[in-house]
Amino acid sequence: MSSTVTGPHTPTALIIGASRGLGHAMAAEFLDRGWSVIGTVRDTAARTPLHDLADQADGHVTIEHLDINEPDHLAPLHERLAHRRLDLLFVNAGTTNNEQTPIGAVPTADFVEVMITNALSPMRVIEALEDLVSPTGLIGAMSSGQGSITNNTSAGREVYRGSKAALNMFMRSFAIRQAELQRAVVLMAPGWIRTALGGPDAPFSIEESVPLLVDVLLSKLGTPGLAYLDRSGQTVPW
């Protein structure tokens, strides 16, 4: 696999949730590898690291507005992007609750917020925008190793785990419905990374992690079907 673009076509990645953290770092990594990037931000009023990246990108970074929990935002975004050919659509979204609360004690509002943000909203985005992606492109979402039922040997983070397991199931159904196409469908388990969500005790930095994640995504381009992969490209058990 080549890590940079060498042909005449400049591929385009749409990264949902690229204002900061992992999403912003992924946008920067794709840009460094010769891609054009469309990144979405939730807050139109605030300047973000993605805006700084766009200022330095000579027109190769476009910023769009999307709150993934607002379904009414999707049709206007689709209309604005209808003239663009997307080679990759990746949904980077995630939230969590009090991590040590056992599931039976989780407030209903917290459960609903995590499930909508981590499972339902990413699928709404993918279903709404998938027709913009090349038939041989890639559609992906940020899952987690904690979405693996097989690997759950420690409990904790129960709503978060459940939301990512739900995302995995929904993406599996989506991939089955897409089986006649030649697209890759990827669930990414990035590992425990020092982000606002991952916290300061995580063992991996954004800087060391994101190039590995992008390597894995690029390695799956042109490989039809669903994969649930970690940062090394190894299959995560469902």
PDB file of C-alpha atoms in Angstrom:
ATOM      1  CA  MET A   1       0.000   0.000   0.000  1.00  0.00           C
ATOM      2  CA  SER A   2       1.193   3.476  -0.854  1.00  0.00           C
ATOM      3  CA  SER A   3       0.808   5.992   1.961  1.00  0.00           C
ATOM      4  CA  THR A   4       0.581   8.977  -0.367  1.00  0.00           C
ATOM      5  CA  VAL A   5      -1.301   9.846  -3.528  1.00  0.00           C
ATOM      6  CA  THR A   6       0.686   9.397  -6.722  1.00  0.00           C
ATOM      7  CA  GLY A   7      -1.965   9.372  -9.478  1.00  0.00           C
ATOM      8  CA  PRO A   8      -3.728  12.258 -11.208  1.00  0.00           C
ATOM      9  CA  HIS A   9      -6.912  11.959  -9.156  1.00  0.00           C
ATOM     10  CA  THR A  10      -6.855  13.712  -5.781  1.00  0.00           C
ATOM     11  CA  PRO A  11      -9.005  11.569  -3.491  1.00  0.00           C
ATOM     12  CA  THR A  12     -11.383  13.193  -1.018  1.00  0.00           C
ATOM     13  CA  ALA A  13     -12.162  12.166   2.543  1.00  0.00           C
ATOM     14  CA  LEU A  14     -15.224  13.384   4.448  1.00  0.00           C
ATOM     15  CA  ILE A  15     -14.510  13.202   8.171  1.00  0.00           C
ATOM     16  CA  ILE A  16     -17.524  13.718  10.406  1.00  0.00           C
ATOM     17  CA  GLY A  17     -16.424  15.327  13.656  1.00  0.00           C
ATOM     18  CA  ALA A  18     -13.080  16.831  12.682  1.00  0.00           C
ATOM     19  CA  SER A  19     -12.943  19.998  14.742  1.00  0.00           C
ATOM     20  CA  ARG A  20     -10.360  18.710  17.239  1.00  0.00           C
ATOM     21  CA  GLY A  21      -8.853  15.582  18.749  1.00  0.00           C
ATOM     22  CA  LEU A  22      -8.755  12.415  16.685  1.00  0.00           C
ATOM     23  CA  GLY A  23     -10.937  13.789  13.903  1.00  0.00           C
ATOM     24  CA  HIS A  24      -8.748  16.833  13.394  1.00  0.00           C
ATOM     25  CA  ALA A  25      -5.598  14.713  13.496  1.00  0.00           C
ATOM     26  CA  MET A  26      -7.056  12.353  10.903  1.00  0.00           C
ATOM     27  CA  ALA A  27      -7.884  15.306   8.663  1.00  0.00           C
ATOM     28  CA  ALA A  28      -4.303  16.552   8.958  1.00  0.00           C
ATOM     29  CA  GLU A  29      -2.908  13.085   8.227  1.00  0.00           C
ATOM     30  CA  PHE A  30      -5.001  12.628   5.092  1.00  0.00           C
ATOM     31  CA  LEU A  31      -3.988  16.108   3.961  1.00  0.00           C
ATOM     32  CA  ASP A  32      -0.318  15.228   4.454  1.00  0.00           C
ATOM     33  CA  ARG A  33      -0.828  12.171   2.255  1.00  0.00           C
ATOM     34  CA  GLY A  34      -2.118  14.212  -0.657  1.00  0.00           C
ATOM     35  CA  TRP A  35      -5.860  13.947  -0.049  1.00  0.00           C
ATOM     36  CA  SER A  36      -8.463  16.689  -0.031  1.00  0.00           C
ATOM     37  CA  VAL A  37     -10.488  16.755   3.166  1.00  0.00           C
ATOM     38  CA  ILE A  38     -13.983  17.853   4.058  1.00  0.00           C
ATOM     39  CA  GLY A  39     -14.342  18.104   7.817  1.00  0.00           C
ATOM     40  CA  THR A  40     -17.454  18.843   9.829  1.00  0.00           C
ATOM     41  CA  VAL A  41     -17.750  20.958  12.957  1.00  0.00           C
ATOM     42  CA  ARG A  42     -20.721  21.161  15.310  1.00  0.00           C
ATOM     43  CA  ASP A  43     -20.394  24.781  16.443  1.00  0.00           C
ATOM     44  CA  THR A  44     -20.383  27.376  13.687  1.00  0.00           C
ATOM     45  CA  ALA A  45     -19.488  30.202  16.068  1.00  0.00           C
ATOM     46  CA  ALA A  46     -16.273  28.795  17.501  1.00  0.00           C
ATOM     47  CA  ARG A  47     -12.884  28.662  15.815  1.00  0.00           C
ATOM     48  CA  THR A  48     -11.303  25.215  16.001  1.00  0.00           C
ATOM     49  CA  PRO A  49      -8.001  23.541  15.117  1.00  0.00           C
ATOM     50  CA  LEU A  50      -9.664  22.453  11.874  1.00  0.00           C
ATOM     51  CA  HIS A  51      -9.994  26.113  10.885  1.00  0.00           C
ATOM     52  CA  ASP A  52      -6.260  26.560  11.455  1.00  0.00           C
ATOM     53  CA  LEU A  53      -5.584  23.513   9.284  1.00  0.00           C
ATOM     54  CA  ALA A  54      -7.820  24.884   6.531  1.00  0.00           C
ATOM     55  CA  ASP A  55      -5.966  28.207   6.578  1.00  0.00           C
ATOM     56  CA  GLN A  56      -2.730  26.375   5.753  1.00  0.00           C
ATOM     57  CA  ALA A  57      -4.153  23.867   3.246  1.00  0.00           C
ATOM     58  CA  ASP A  58      -4.291  25.910   0.033  1.00  0.00           C
ATOM     59  CA  GLY A  59      -7.935  25.083  -0.568  1.00  0.00           C
ATOM     60  CA  HIS A  60      -7.642  21.358   0.119  1.00  0.00           C
ATOM     61  CA  VAL A  61      -9.633  21.498   3.371  1.00  0.00           C
ATOM     62  CA  THR A  62     -13.318  22.400   3.356  1.00  0.00           C
ATOM     63  CA  ILE A  63     -15.260  22.975   6.574  1.00  0.00           C
ATOM     64  CA  GLU A  64     -18.930  22.031   6.811  1.00  0.00           C
ATOM     65  CA  HIS A  65     -21.420  22.371   9.647  1.00  0.00           C
ATOM     66  CA  LEU A  66     -23.067  19.267  11.096  1.00  0.00           C
ATOM     67  CA  ASP A  67     -24.423  18.317  14.495  1.00  0.00           C
ATOM     68  CA  ILE A  68     -24.857  14.567  14.081  1.00  0.00           C
ATOM     69  CA  ASN A  69     -27.642  14.538  16.664  1.00  0.00           C
ATOM     70  CA  GLU A  70     -29.719  16.903  14.513  1.00  0.00           C
ATOM     71  CA  PRO A  71     -31.191  14.822  11.651  1.00  0.00           C
ATOM     72  CA  ASP A  72     -32.440  17.975   9.922  1.00  0.00           C
ATOM     73  CA  HIS A  73     -28.810  18.930   9.213  1.00  0.00           C
ATOM     74  CA  LEU A  74     -28.236  15.932   6.947  1.00  0.00           C
ATOM     75  CA  ALA A  75     -30.271  16.788   3.863  1.00  0.00           C
ATOM     76  CA  PRO A  76     -28.736  20.297   3.534  1.00  0.00           C
ATOM     77  CA  LEU A  77     -25.244  18.816   3.941  1.00  0.00           C
ATOM     78  CA  HIS A  78     -25.985  16.234   1.269  1.00  0.00           C
ATOM     79  CA  GLU A  79     -27.149  18.995  -1.057  1.00  0.00           C
ATOM     80  CA  ARG A  80     -24.001  21.049  -0.452  1.00  0.00           C
ATOM     81  CA  LEU A  81     -21.783  18.045  -1.184  1.00  0.00           C
ATOM     82  CA  ALA A  82     -23.734  16.628  -4.111  1.00  0.00           C
ATOM     83  CA  HIS A  83     -21.105  17.834  -6.600  1.00  0.00           C
ATOM     84  CA  ARG A  84     -18.206  16.201  -4.717  1.00  0.00           C
ATOM     85  CA  ARG A  85     -16.896  12.693  -5.271  1.00  0.00           C
ATOM     86  CA  LEU A  86     -16.041  11.092  -1.951  1.00  0.00           C
ATOM     87  CA  ASP A  87     -13.509   8.304  -1.770  1.00  0.00           C
ATOM     88  CA  LEU A  88     -13.858   7.892   1.980  1.00  0.00           C
ATOM     89  CA  LEU A  89     -16.559   8.745   4.529  1.00  0.00           C
ATOM     90  CA  PHE A  90     -15.530   8.313   8.159  1.00  0.00           C
ATOM     91  CA  VAL A  91     -17.726   9.107  11.150  1.00  0.00           C
ATOM     92  CA  ASN A  92     -15.733  10.060  14.217  1.00  0.00           C
ATOM     93  CA  ALA A  93     -18.218  10.549  17.050  1.00  0.00           C
ATOM     94  CA  GLY A  94     -18.332   9.569  20.658  1.00  0.00           C
ATOM     95  CA  THR A  95     -19.468  10.440  24.126  1.00  0.00           C
ATOM     96  CA  THR A  96     -19.685   8.627  27.438  1.00  0.00           C
ATOM     97  CA  ASN A  97     -21.297   8.838  30.879  1.00  0.00           C
ATOM     98  CA  ASN A  98     -20.060   8.150  34.395  1.00  0.00           C
ATOM     99  CA  GLU A  99     -17.925   5.155  33.539  1.00  0.00           C
ATOM    100  CA  GLN A 100     -18.371   3.189  36.762  1.00  0.00           C
ATOM    101  CA  THR A 101     -22.158   3.357  36.994  1.00  0.00           C
ATOM    102  CA  PRO A 102     -23.600  -0.156  36.560  1.00  0.00           C
ATOM    103  CA  ILE A 103     -26.180  -0.359  33.812  1.00  0.00           C
ATOM    104  CA  GLY A 104     -29.135  -0.741  36.158  1.00  0.00           C
ATOM    105  CA  ALA A 105     -28.306   2.560  37.843  1.00  0.00           C
ATOM    106  CA  VAL A 106     -27.711   4.635  34.710  1.00  0.00           C
ATOM    107  CA  PRO A 107     -30.189   7.518  34.377  1.00  0.00           C
ATOM    108  CA  THR A 108     -32.427   7.166  31.339  1.00  0.00           C
ATOM    109  CA  ALA A 109     -31.303  10.517  29.937  1.00  0.00           C
ATOM    110  CA  ASP A 110     -27.642   9.470  30.090  1.00  0.00           C
ATOM    111  CA  PHE A 111     -28.414   6.167  28.387  1.00  0.00           C
ATOM    112  CA  VAL A 112     -30.341   7.858  25.606  1.00  0.00           C
ATOM    113  CA  GLU A 113     -27.638  10.490  25.025  1.00  0.00           C
ATOM    114  CA  VAL A 114     -24.832   7.943  24.723  1.00  0.00           C
ATOM    115  CA  MET A 115     -26.813   5.554  22.539  1.00  0.00           C
ATOM    116  CA  ILE A 116     -27.989   8.273  20.165  1.00  0.00           C
ATOM    117  CA  THR A 117     -24.560   9.906  19.846  1.00  0.00           C
ATOM    118  CA  ASN A 118     -22.532   6.707  19.531  1.00  0.00           C
ATOM    119  CA  ALA A 119     -24.864   4.383  17.623  1.00  0.00           C
ATOM    120  CA  LEU A 120     -27.950   5.949  16.058  1.00  0.00           C
ATOM    121  CA  SER A 121     -26.525   9.257  14.842  1.00  0.00           C
ATOM    122  CA  PRO A 122     -23.469   7.772  13.079  1.00  0.00           C
ATOM    123  CA  MET A 123     -25.772   5.414  11.193  1.00  0.00           C
ATOM    124  CA  ARG A 124     -28.087   8.243  10.235  1.00  0.00           C
ATOM    125  CA  VAL A 125     -25.102  10.106   8.805  1.00  0.00           C
ATOM    126  CA  ILE A 126     -23.901   7.056   6.891  1.00  0.00           C
ATOM    127  CA  GLU A 127     -27.340   6.208   5.524  1.00  0.00           C
ATOM    128  CA  ALA A 128     -27.894   9.826   4.445  1.00  0.00           C
ATOM    129  CA  LEU A 129     -24.528  10.336   2.725  1.00  0.00           C
ATOM    130  CA  GLU A 130     -23.491   6.878   1.493  1.00  0.00           C
ATOM    131  CA  ASP A 131     -24.622   7.567  -2.072  1.00  0.00           C
ATOM    132  CA  LEU A 132     -21.955  10.289  -2.322  1.00  0.00           C
ATOM    133  CA  VAL A 133     -19.199   7.713  -1.764  1.00  0.00           C
ATOM    134  CA  SER A 134     -17.569   6.065  -4.764  1.00  0.00           C
ATOM    135  CA  PRO A 135     -18.782   2.481  -5.347  1.00  0.00           C
ATOM    136  CA  THR A 136     -15.189   1.392  -4.715  1.00  0.00           C
ATOM    137  CA  GLY A 137     -14.619   3.760  -1.801  1.00  0.00           C
ATOM    138  CA  LEU A 138     -14.682   3.233   1.957  1.00  0.00           C
ATOM    139  CA  ILE A 139     -17.283   3.953   4.619  1.00  0.00           C
ATOM    140  CA  GLY A 140     -16.082   3.772   8.195  1.00  0.00           C
ATOM    141  CA  ALA A 141     -16.961   4.638  11.768  1.00  0.00           C
ATOM    142  CA  MET A 142     -15.010   4.976  14.974  1.00  0.00           C
ATOM    143  CA  SER A 143     -15.927   2.014  17.112  1.00  0.00           C
ATOM    144  CA  SER A 144     -13.933   0.749  20.086  1.00  0.00           C
ATOM    145  CA  GLY A 145     -12.370  -2.429  21.321  1.00  0.00           C
ATOM    146  CA  GLN A 146     -14.796  -2.021  24.206  1.00  0.00           C
ATOM    147  CA  GLY A 147     -17.591  -2.755  21.751  1.00  0.00           C
ATOM    148  CA  SER A 148     -16.340  -6.354  21.554  1.00  0.00           C
ATOM    149  CA  ILE A 149     -18.613  -8.683  23.512  1.00  0.00           C
ATOM    150  CA  THR A 150     -15.992 -11.434  23.348  1.00  0.00           C
ATOM    151  CA  ASN A 151     -13.287  -9.243  24.870  1.00  0.00           C
ATOM    152  CA  ASN A 152     -15.387  -7.849  27.732  1.00  0.00           C
ATOM    153  CA  THR A 153     -13.686  -9.458  30.703  1.00  0.00           C
ATOM    154  CA  SER A 154     -13.620  -6.487  33.072  1.00  0.00           C
ATOM    155  CA  ALA A 155     -17.057  -4.789  32.905  1.00  0.00           C
ATOM    156  CA  GLY A 156     -17.129  -1.026  33.545  1.00  0.00           C
ATOM    157  CA  ARG A 157     -18.095   1.647  31.011  1.00  0.00           C
ATOM    158  CA  GLU A 158     -21.232  -0.383  30.416  1.00  0.00           C
ATOM    159  CA  VAL A 159     -23.319   2.133  28.495  1.00  0.00           C
ATOM    160  CA  TYR A 160     -20.329   3.095  26.351  1.00  0.00           C
ATOM    161  CA  ARG A 161     -19.563  -0.556  25.655  1.00  0.00           C
ATOM    162  CA  GLY A 162     -23.193  -1.208  24.775  1.00  0.00           C
ATOM    163  CA  SER A 163     -23.373   1.772  22.449  1.00  0.00           C
ATOM    164  CA  LYS A 164     -20.310   0.652  20.494  1.00  0.00           C
ATOM    165  CA  ALA A 165     -21.583  -2.931  20.333  1.00  0.00           C
ATOM    166  CA  ALA A 166     -24.841  -1.507  18.949  1.00  0.00           C
ATOM    167  CA  LEU A 167     -22.901   0.530  16.387  1.00  0.00           C
ATOM    168  CA  ASN A 168     -21.073  -2.639  15.347  1.00  0.00           C
ATOM    169  CA  MET A 169     -24.358  -4.482  14.858  1.00  0.00           C
ATOM    170  CA  PHE A 170     -25.902  -1.637  12.869  1.00  0.00           C
ATOM    171  CA  MET A 171     -22.845  -1.400  10.623  1.00  0.00           C
ATOM    172  CA  ARG A 172     -22.971  -5.141  10.055  1.00  0.00           C
ATOM    173  CA  SER A 173     -26.573  -4.818   8.851  1.00  0.00           C
ATOM    174  CA  PHE A 174     -25.595  -1.852   6.680  1.00  0.00           C
ATOM    175  CA  ALA A 175     -22.744  -3.822   5.114  1.00  0.00           C
ATOM    176  CA  ILE A 176     -25.106  -6.692   4.272  1.00  0.00           C
ATOM    177  CA  ARG A 177     -27.445  -4.258   2.537  1.00  0.00           C
ATOM    178  CA  GLN A 178     -24.433  -2.878   0.622  1.00  0.00           C
ATOM    179  CA  ALA A 179     -23.122  -6.287  -0.405  1.00  0.00           C
ATOM    180  CA  GLU A 180     -23.704  -5.767  -4.128  1.00  0.00           C
ATOM    181  CA  LEU A 181     -21.282  -2.818  -4.113  1.00  0.00           C
ATOM    182  CA  GLN A 182     -17.493  -3.008  -3.970  1.00  0.00           C
ATOM    183  CA  ARG A 183     -17.091  -0.685  -1.013  1.00  0.00           C
ATOM    184  CA  ALA A 184     -15.043  -1.374   2.058  1.00  0.00           C
ATOM    185  CA  VAL A 185     -16.911  -0.935   5.348  1.00  0.00           C
ATOM    186  CA  VAL A 186     -14.667  -0.508   8.379  1.00  0.00           C
ATOM    187  CA  LEU A 187     -15.266  -0.337  12.108  1.00  0.00           C
ATOM    188  CA  MET A 188     -12.125   1.112  13.685  1.00  0.00           C
ATOM    189  CA  ALA A 189     -11.007   0.202  17.207  1.00  0.00           C
ATOM    190  CA  PRO A 190      -8.250   2.749  17.796  1.00  0.00           C
ATOM    191  CA  GLY A 191      -7.107   1.739  21.262  1.00  0.00           C
ATOM    192  CA  TRP A 192      -7.054   3.860  24.398  1.00  0.00           C
ATOM    193  CA  ILE A 193      -5.811   7.272  23.265  1.00  0.00           C
ATOM    194  CA  ARG A 194      -5.185  10.456  25.234  1.00  0.00           C
ATOM    195  CA  THR A 195      -8.106  12.605  24.065  1.00  0.00           C
ATOM    196  CA  ALA A 196     -10.878  14.509  25.813  1.00  0.00           C
ATOM    197  CA  LEU A 197     -12.857  11.250  25.810  1.00  0.00           C
ATOM    198  CA  GLY A 198      -9.958   8.909  26.541  1.00  0.00           C
ATOM    199  CA  GLY A 199      -8.541  10.992  29.369  1.00  0.00           C
ATOM    200  CA  PRO A 200      -4.960  11.754  30.441  1.00  0.00           C
ATOM    201  CA  ASP A 201      -4.142   8.231  31.642  1.00  0.00           C
ATOM    202  CA  ALA A 202      -4.489   6.585  28.236  1.00  0.00           C
ATOM    203  CA  PRO A 203      -1.263   4.911  27.060  1.00  0.00           C
ATOM    204  CA  PHE A 204      -1.263   6.166  23.464  1.00  0.00           C
ATOM    205  CA  SER A 205      -0.906   9.688  22.084  1.00  0.00           C
ATOM    206  CA  ILE A 206      -2.836  11.097  19.157  1.00  0.00           C
ATOM    207  CA  GLU A 207       0.436  11.702  17.297  1.00  0.00           C
ATOM    208  CA  GLU A 208       1.533   8.068  17.392  1.00  0.00           C
ATOM    209  CA  SER A 209      -1.956   6.635  16.854  1.00  0.00           C
ATOM    210  CA  VAL A 210      -3.468   8.515  13.933  1.00  0.00           C
ATOM    211  CA  PRO A 211      -0.911   7.529  11.257  1.00  0.00           C
ATOM    212  CA  LEU A 212      -1.590   3.889  12.174  1.00  0.00           C
ATOM    213  CA  LEU A 213      -5.357   4.381  11.905  1.00  0.00           C
ATOM    214  CA  VAL A 214      -5.030   6.023   8.503  1.00  0.00           C
ATOM    215  CA  ASP A 215      -2.686   3.236   7.364  1.00  0.00           C
ATOM    216  CA  VAL A 216      -5.368   0.697   8.238  1.00  0.00           C
ATOM    217  CA  LEU A 217      -8.113   2.618   6.445  1.00  0.00           C
ATOM    218  CA  LEU A 218      -6.017   3.060   3.304  1.00  0.00           C
ATOM    219  CA  SER A 219      -5.092  -0.625   3.348  1.00  0.00           C
ATOM    220  CA  LYS A 220      -8.791  -1.523   3.138  1.00  0.00           C
ATOM    221  CA  LEU A 221      -9.579   0.664   0.130  1.00  0.00           C
ATOM    222  CA  GLY A 222     -10.479  -1.613  -2.732  1.00  0.00           C
ATOM    223  CA  THR A 223     -11.301  -4.529  -0.412  1.00  0.00           C
ATOM    224  CA  PRO A 224     -15.072  -5.029  -0.388  1.00  0.00           C
ATOM    225  CA  GLY A 225     -16.906  -6.077   2.743  1.00  0.00           C
ATOM    226  CA  LEU A 226     -16.990  -5.369   6.467  1.00  0.00           C
ATOM    227  CA  ALA A 227     -13.983  -5.386   8.794  1.00  0.00           C
ATOM    228  CA  TYR A 228     -13.703  -4.651  12.537  1.00  0.00           C
ATOM    229  CA  LEU A 229     -10.051  -3.748  12.999  1.00  0.00           C
ATOM    230  CA  ASP A 230      -7.634  -2.425  15.582  1.00  0.00           C
ATOM    231  CA  ARG A 231      -4.805   0.073  15.080  1.00  0.00           C
ATOM    232  CA  SER A 232      -2.539  -2.683  13.770  1.00  0.00           C
ATOM    233  CA  GLY A 233      -5.046  -3.869  11.194  1.00  0.00           C
ATOM    234  CA  GLN A 234      -5.856  -6.998  13.202  1.00  0.00           C
ATOM    235  CA  THR A 235      -9.439  -8.262  13.373  1.00  0.00           C
ATOM    236  CA  VAL A 236     -11.244  -7.554  16.648  1.00  0.00           C
ATOM    237  CA  PRO A 237     -13.574 -10.368  17.763  1.00  0.00           C
ATOM    238  CA  TRP A 238     -17.226  -9.421  17.768  1.00  0.00           C
TER     239      TRP A 238
END
